[in-house]
CSV table of C-alpha atoms in Angstrom, one decimal:
chain,number,residue,atom,x,y,z
F,1,MET,CA,69.9,-119.3,-87.2
F,2,THR,CA,72.2,-120.8,-85.0
F,3,LYS,CA,71.1,-120.3,-81.4
F,4,SER,CA,73.5,-118.9,-79.1
F,5,THR,CA,74.9,-121.4,-76.0
F,6,TYR,CA,73.7,-121.0,-73.0
F,7,ILE,CA,75.1,-120.7,-69.3
F,8,ARG,CA,74.1,-120.4,-65.6
F,9,TYR,CA,73.1,-117.3,-64.6
F,10,GLU,CA,73.6,-117.4,-60.7
F,11,PRO,CA,71.8,-114.9,-59.3
F,12,VAL,CA,73.0,-113.8,-55.5
F,13,LYS,CA,69.6,-113.5,-53.5
F,14,TYR,CA,68.9,-111.5,-50.5
F,15,SER,CA,66.4,-111.1,-47.7
F,16,ILE,CA,63.8,-109.2,-48.0
F,17,GLU,CA,65.1,-106.6,-45.4
F,18,GLU,CA,68.6,-106.6,-47.4
F,19,MET,CA,67.3,-105.2,-50.2
F,20,LEU,CA,65.3,-103.0,-48.3
F,21,TYR,CA,69.0,-101.7,-46.7
F,22,ARG,CA,70.4,-102.6,-50.8
F,23,SER,CA,68.4,-99.9,-52.4
F,24,PHE,CA,67.4,-96.8,-50.1
F,25,SER,CA,71.9,-96.6,-49.2
F,26,PHE,CA,72.6,-97.1,-53.5
F,27,ARG,CA,69.9,-94.6,-54.1
F,28,GLN,CA,70.7,-91.9,-50.4
F,29,TRP,CA,74.8,-92.6,-52.3
F,30,LEU,CA,74.1,-91.2,-55.9
F,31,ALA,CA,71.2,-88.3,-55.0
F,32,THR,CA,74.9,-87.0,-53.5
F,33,ARG,CA,76.0,-86.4,-56.8
F,34,ARG,CA,76.8,-83.4,-58.7
F,35,SER,CA,77.3,-82.8,-62.0
F,36,VAL,CA,80.7,-80.5,-61.3
F,37,ARG,CA,82.4,-77.2,-64.1
F,38,ASP,CA,85.3,-76.4,-61.7
F,39,PHE,CA,87.9,-80.2,-61.2
F,40,SER,CA,90.6,-79.9,-60.5
F,41,ASP,CA,94.1,-80.1,-62.5
F,42,GLU,CA,95.4,-83.1,-60.1
F,43,THR,CA,96.4,-87.3,-61.7
F,44,VAL,CA,94.2,-89.5,-61.8
F,45,PRO,CA,95.6,-93.9,-61.8
F,46,GLU,CA,94.4,-94.3,-65.6
F,47,GLU,CA,93.5,-97.9,-64.2
F,48,ILE,CA,90.9,-95.5,-62.3
F,49,LEU,CA,89.2,-94.8,-64.8
F,50,GLU,CA,90.4,-98.2,-67.1
F,51,ASN,CA,87.9,-99.6,-64.7
F,52,ILE,CA,85.6,-96.8,-64.7
F,53,ILE,CA,85.6,-97.1,-68.0
F,54,ARG,CA,84.8,-101.4,-68.4
F,55,ALA,CA,82.4,-100.8,-65.1
F,56,ALA,CA,79.9,-99.3,-68.4
F,57,VAL,CA,80.8,-101.4,-70.8
F,58,THR,CA,78.3,-104.0,-69.1
F,59,SER,CA,75.6,-101.5,-70.1
F,60,PRO,CA,72.9,-104.0,-71.6
F,61,SER,CA,72.5,-103.6,-75.3
F,62,GLY,CA,70.8,-104.0,-79.0
F,63,ALA,CA,71.3,-106.9,-80.1
F,64,ASN,CA,74.4,-107.7,-78.1
F,65,LYS,CA,76.4,-105.2,-80.5
F,66,GLN,CA,77.6,-103.3,-78.1
F,67,PRO,CA,77.5,-100.1,-80.3
F,68,TRP,CA,80.0,-98.6,-78.4
F,69,THR,CA,83.8,-96.7,-78.0
F,70,PHE,CA,85.1,-94.4,-75.2
F,71,CYS,CA,88.3,-92.6,-76.0
F,72,VAL,CA,90.0,-91.5,-73.3
F,73,VAL,CA,91.9,-88.0,-73.7
F,74,SER,CA,94.9,-86.9,-71.4
F,75,ASN,CA,97.5,-85.2,-73.8
F,76,PRO,CA,97.1,-82.2,-73.6
F,77,GLN,CA,97.9,-80.7,-76.9
F,78,LEU,CA,94.2,-83.0,-77.7
F,79,LYS,CA,92.8,-81.3,-74.7
F,80,LYS,CA,93.4,-77.9,-76.5
F,81,GLU,CA,92.4,-78.5,-79.4
F,82,ILE,CA,89.5,-80.0,-78.4
F,83,ARG,CA,88.5,-76.2,-75.9
F,84,ILE,CA,89.0,-74.9,-78.8
F,85,ALA,CA,86.2,-76.6,-81.3
F,86,ALA,CA,84.3,-76.7,-78.4
F,87,GLU,CA,84.8,-73.2,-77.5
F,88,LYS,CA,84.0,-72.0,-81.4
F,89,GLU,CA,80.7,-74.5,-81.3
F,90,GLU,CA,79.4,-73.4,-77.6
F,91,TYR,CA,80.2,-69.4,-78.8
F,92,GLU,CA,78.1,-70.2,-81.9
F,93,SER,CA,75.1,-72.3,-80.4
F,94,TYR,CA,75.0,-68.8,-77.4
F,95,HIS,CA,74.8,-66.6,-79.8
F,96,GLY,CA,72.2,-67.5,-82.1
F,97,ARG,CA,71.2,-70.6,-82.2
F,98,MET,CA,69.3,-71.6,-79.2
F,99,SER,CA,65.7,-69.7,-77.9
F,100,GLU,CA,65.5,-66.9,-75.8
F,101,GLU,CA,63.6,-69.6,-73.2
F,102,TRP,CA,66.8,-71.7,-73.5
F,103,ILE,CA,69.6,-69.6,-72.1
F,104,ASN,CA,67.2,-68.3,-69.8
F,105,ASP,CA,66.5,-72.0,-68.0
F,106,LEU,CA,70.1,-71.9,-68.5
F,107,ALA,CA,71.0,-68.9,-66.6
F,108,VAL,CA,70.4,-70.0,-63.9
F,109,LEU,CA,73.3,-72.7,-64.1
F,110,GLY,CA,75.6,-70.4,-64.4
F,111,THR,CA,76.8,-71.8,-67.0
F,112,ASP,CA,78.1,-69.8,-70.5
F,113,TRP,CA,80.4,-70.8,-74.2
F,114,HIS,CA,83.2,-70.5,-71.7
F,115,LYS,CA,84.5,-74.1,-71.1
F,116,PRO,CA,88.3,-74.3,-68.6
F,117,PHE,CA,87.6,-77.2,-67.4
F,118,LEU,CA,88.3,-79.6,-71.0
F,119,GLU,CA,92.1,-78.4,-69.8
F,120,THR,CA,92.1,-78.4,-66.6
F,121,ALA,CA,90.2,-81.8,-65.8
F,122,PRO,CA,93.1,-84.3,-66.1
F,123,PHE,CA,90.7,-87.0,-68.3
F,124,LEU,CA,88.5,-87.1,-70.9
F,125,ILE,CA,86.5,-89.0,-71.9
F,126,VAL,CA,84.3,-88.4,-75.5
F,127,VAL,CA,82.3,-91.6,-75.9
F,128,PHE,CA,81.6,-92.2,-79.4
F,129,LYS,CA,78.2,-94.0,-80.9
F,130,ARG,CA,79.3,-96.6,-83.1
F,131,ILE,CA,76.1,-96.6,-86.2
F,132,TYR,CA,77.6,-99.5,-88.3
F,133,GLU,CA,80.2,-102.1,-87.7
F,134,LEU,CA,82.8,-102.5,-90.6
F,135,THR,CA,84.4,-105.8,-91.2
F,136,ASN,CA,87.4,-106.7,-93.0
F,137,ASN,CA,86.4,-106.6,-96.5
F,138,SER,CA,85.0,-102.6,-96.2
F,139,GLU,CA,81.5,-103.9,-95.1
F,140,LYS,CA,78.9,-102.3,-93.8
F,141,LYS,CA,77.3,-104.5,-90.6
F,142,SER,CA,74.5,-103.6,-88.7
F,143,ASN,CA,74.3,-102.9,-85.0
F,144,TYR,CA,70.3,-101.5,-83.2
F,145,TYR,CA,68.9,-99.5,-81.2
F,146,VAL,CA,72.8,-97.2,-80.6
F,147,GLN,CA,71.6,-94.2,-78.7
F,148,GLU,CA,69.6,-96.1,-76.6
F,149,SER,CA,72.3,-99.1,-76.3
F,150,VAL,CA,74.7,-95.5,-75.9
F,151,GLY,CA,73.2,-94.0,-73.3
F,152,ILE,CA,72.3,-96.7,-70.7
F,153,ALA,CA,76.0,-97.6,-71.5
F,154,CYS,CA,77.7,-93.9,-70.0
F,155,GLY,CA,74.9,-93.1,-67.1
F,156,LEU,CA,76.1,-96.6,-65.9
F,157,MET,CA,79.5,-94.4,-66.1
F,158,ILE,CA,78.7,-91.6,-64.7
F,159,ALA,CA,77.7,-94.0,-61.4
F,160,ALA,CA,80.8,-95.3,-61.3
F,161,ILE,CA,82.9,-92.8,-61.9
F,162,HIS,CA,81.2,-90.6,-58.6
F,163,HIS,CA,81.5,-94.1,-56.9
F,164,ALA,CA,85.5,-94.1,-57.0
F,165,GLY,CA,84.6,-90.3,-56.1
F,166,LEU,CA,85.1,-88.2,-59.0
F,167,ILE,CA,83.4,-86.0,-61.0
F,168,THR,CA,81.8,-85.3,-64.0
F,169,LEU,CA,79.7,-83.6,-66.5
F,170,THR,CA,78.1,-84.1,-69.6
F,171,HIS,CA,79.3,-81.8,-72.1
F,172,THR,CA,77.9,-82.4,-75.4
F,173,PRO,CA,78.7,-79.6,-77.4
F,174,SER,CA,75.9,-79.4,-80.7
F,175,PRO,CA,77.1,-80.3,-83.5
F,176,MET,CA,80.2,-82.4,-81.8
F,177,GLN,CA,82.2,-83.1,-85.7
F,178,PHE,CA,84.7,-82.1,-84.3
F,179,LEU,CA,85.7,-84.9,-81.6
F,180,SER,CA,85.7,-87.1,-85.1
F,181,LYS,CA,87.8,-84.7,-86.6
F,182,ILE,CA,90.8,-84.1,-84.1
F,183,LEU,CA,90.8,-87.9,-82.5
F,184,HIS,CA,90.4,-89.4,-86.4
F,185,ARG,CA,88.1,-91.6,-85.9
F,186,PRO,CA,86.5,-94.3,-88.2
F,187,GLU,CA,83.7,-93.1,-90.1
F,188,ASN,CA,81.0,-95.8,-89.0
F,189,GLU,CA,81.5,-93.6,-84.8
F,190,ARG,CA,79.7,-90.5,-84.5
F,191,ALA,CA,80.2,-88.3,-80.8
F,192,PHE,CA,77.7,-88.4,-79.1
F,193,LEU,CA,78.9,-87.5,-75.2
F,194,LEU,CA,81.9,-85.6,-73.6
F,195,LEU,CA,82.5,-86.2,-70.1
F,196,PRO,CA,85.6,-84.4,-68.3
F,197,VAL,CA,86.3,-86.5,-65.5
F,198,GLY,CA,89.4,-85.9,-62.1
F,199,TYR,CA,89.2,-84.4,-58.5
F,200,PRO,CA,87.0,-81.3,-57.9
F,201,ALA,CA,88.9,-78.5,-57.5
F,202,VAL,CA,89.5,-76.2,-53.9
F,203,ASN,CA,86.0,-74.6,-52.8
F,204,ALA,CA,84.3,-75.4,-55.9
F,205,GLU,CA,80.7,-74.8,-56.1
F,206,VAL,CA,77.7,-75.9,-57.2
F,207,PRO,CA,74.2,-75.0,-58.6
F,208,ASN,CA,71.2,-74.2,-55.1
F,209,ILE,CA,68.8,-76.5,-56.9
F,210,ALA,CA,66.7,-79.8,-56.7
F,211,ARG,CA,65.0,-83.0,-58.3
F,212,LYS,CA,62.2,-82.8,-58.8
F,213,PRO,CA,59.3,-84.4,-56.2
F,214,PHE,CA,59.3,-88.1,-56.9
F,215,GLU,CA,55.0,-87.8,-57.7
F,216,GLU,CA,56.6,-85.5,-60.5
F,217,VAL,CA,58.4,-88.7,-62.0
F,218,CYS,CA,57.0,-91.7,-61.1
F,219,VAL,CA,53.7,-93.2,-61.7
F,220,TRP,CA,51.9,-96.7,-60.2
F,221,TYR,CA,49.5,-98.7,-61.6
F,222,LYS,CA,48.1,-101.2,-59.8
């Protein structure tokens, strides 16, 4: 085994006061992020989407395999095809696949099988996880911690979308095989997440819900 060449890490060191300010302000800013379903069709410069994805791919990954592909869809016909296929799966889910408890839990959000935002939003980012890699000789090479790695990258991307002043919504129509078919993705990729990206519509609304109290989600062991 050949050891990787190392380079010196150059950290940025802040005072405690600066660290407190930066951590608090980032927390306060990120708390304003919401999942929004009411999109404007106003266009967004492609460079902004590129910067968002470049931010996402700074994510750590198992053995640095970077097992992800981000497909950016702006073509109206493709968006329409994705909406039709997604709504077909969502209809089946809402009318038989999902439990009554699940349906009741979603009621407060006011969601149903209709997904107009898939056509309205100027961009759809379809995230694929790469189960394995294919060499030029069609040999399979392993990837590691794929689910975790792609999940972390998506978290960074959602934060980057918010930081750019845009909105998104995590959409996971199940099953999602239709995305691979519509976008002609290779056999080693599986659809992971669908993120519409754009500006909020005029008078967009979000459910009046709250996050759990901090004490319920964090346990300290001192």
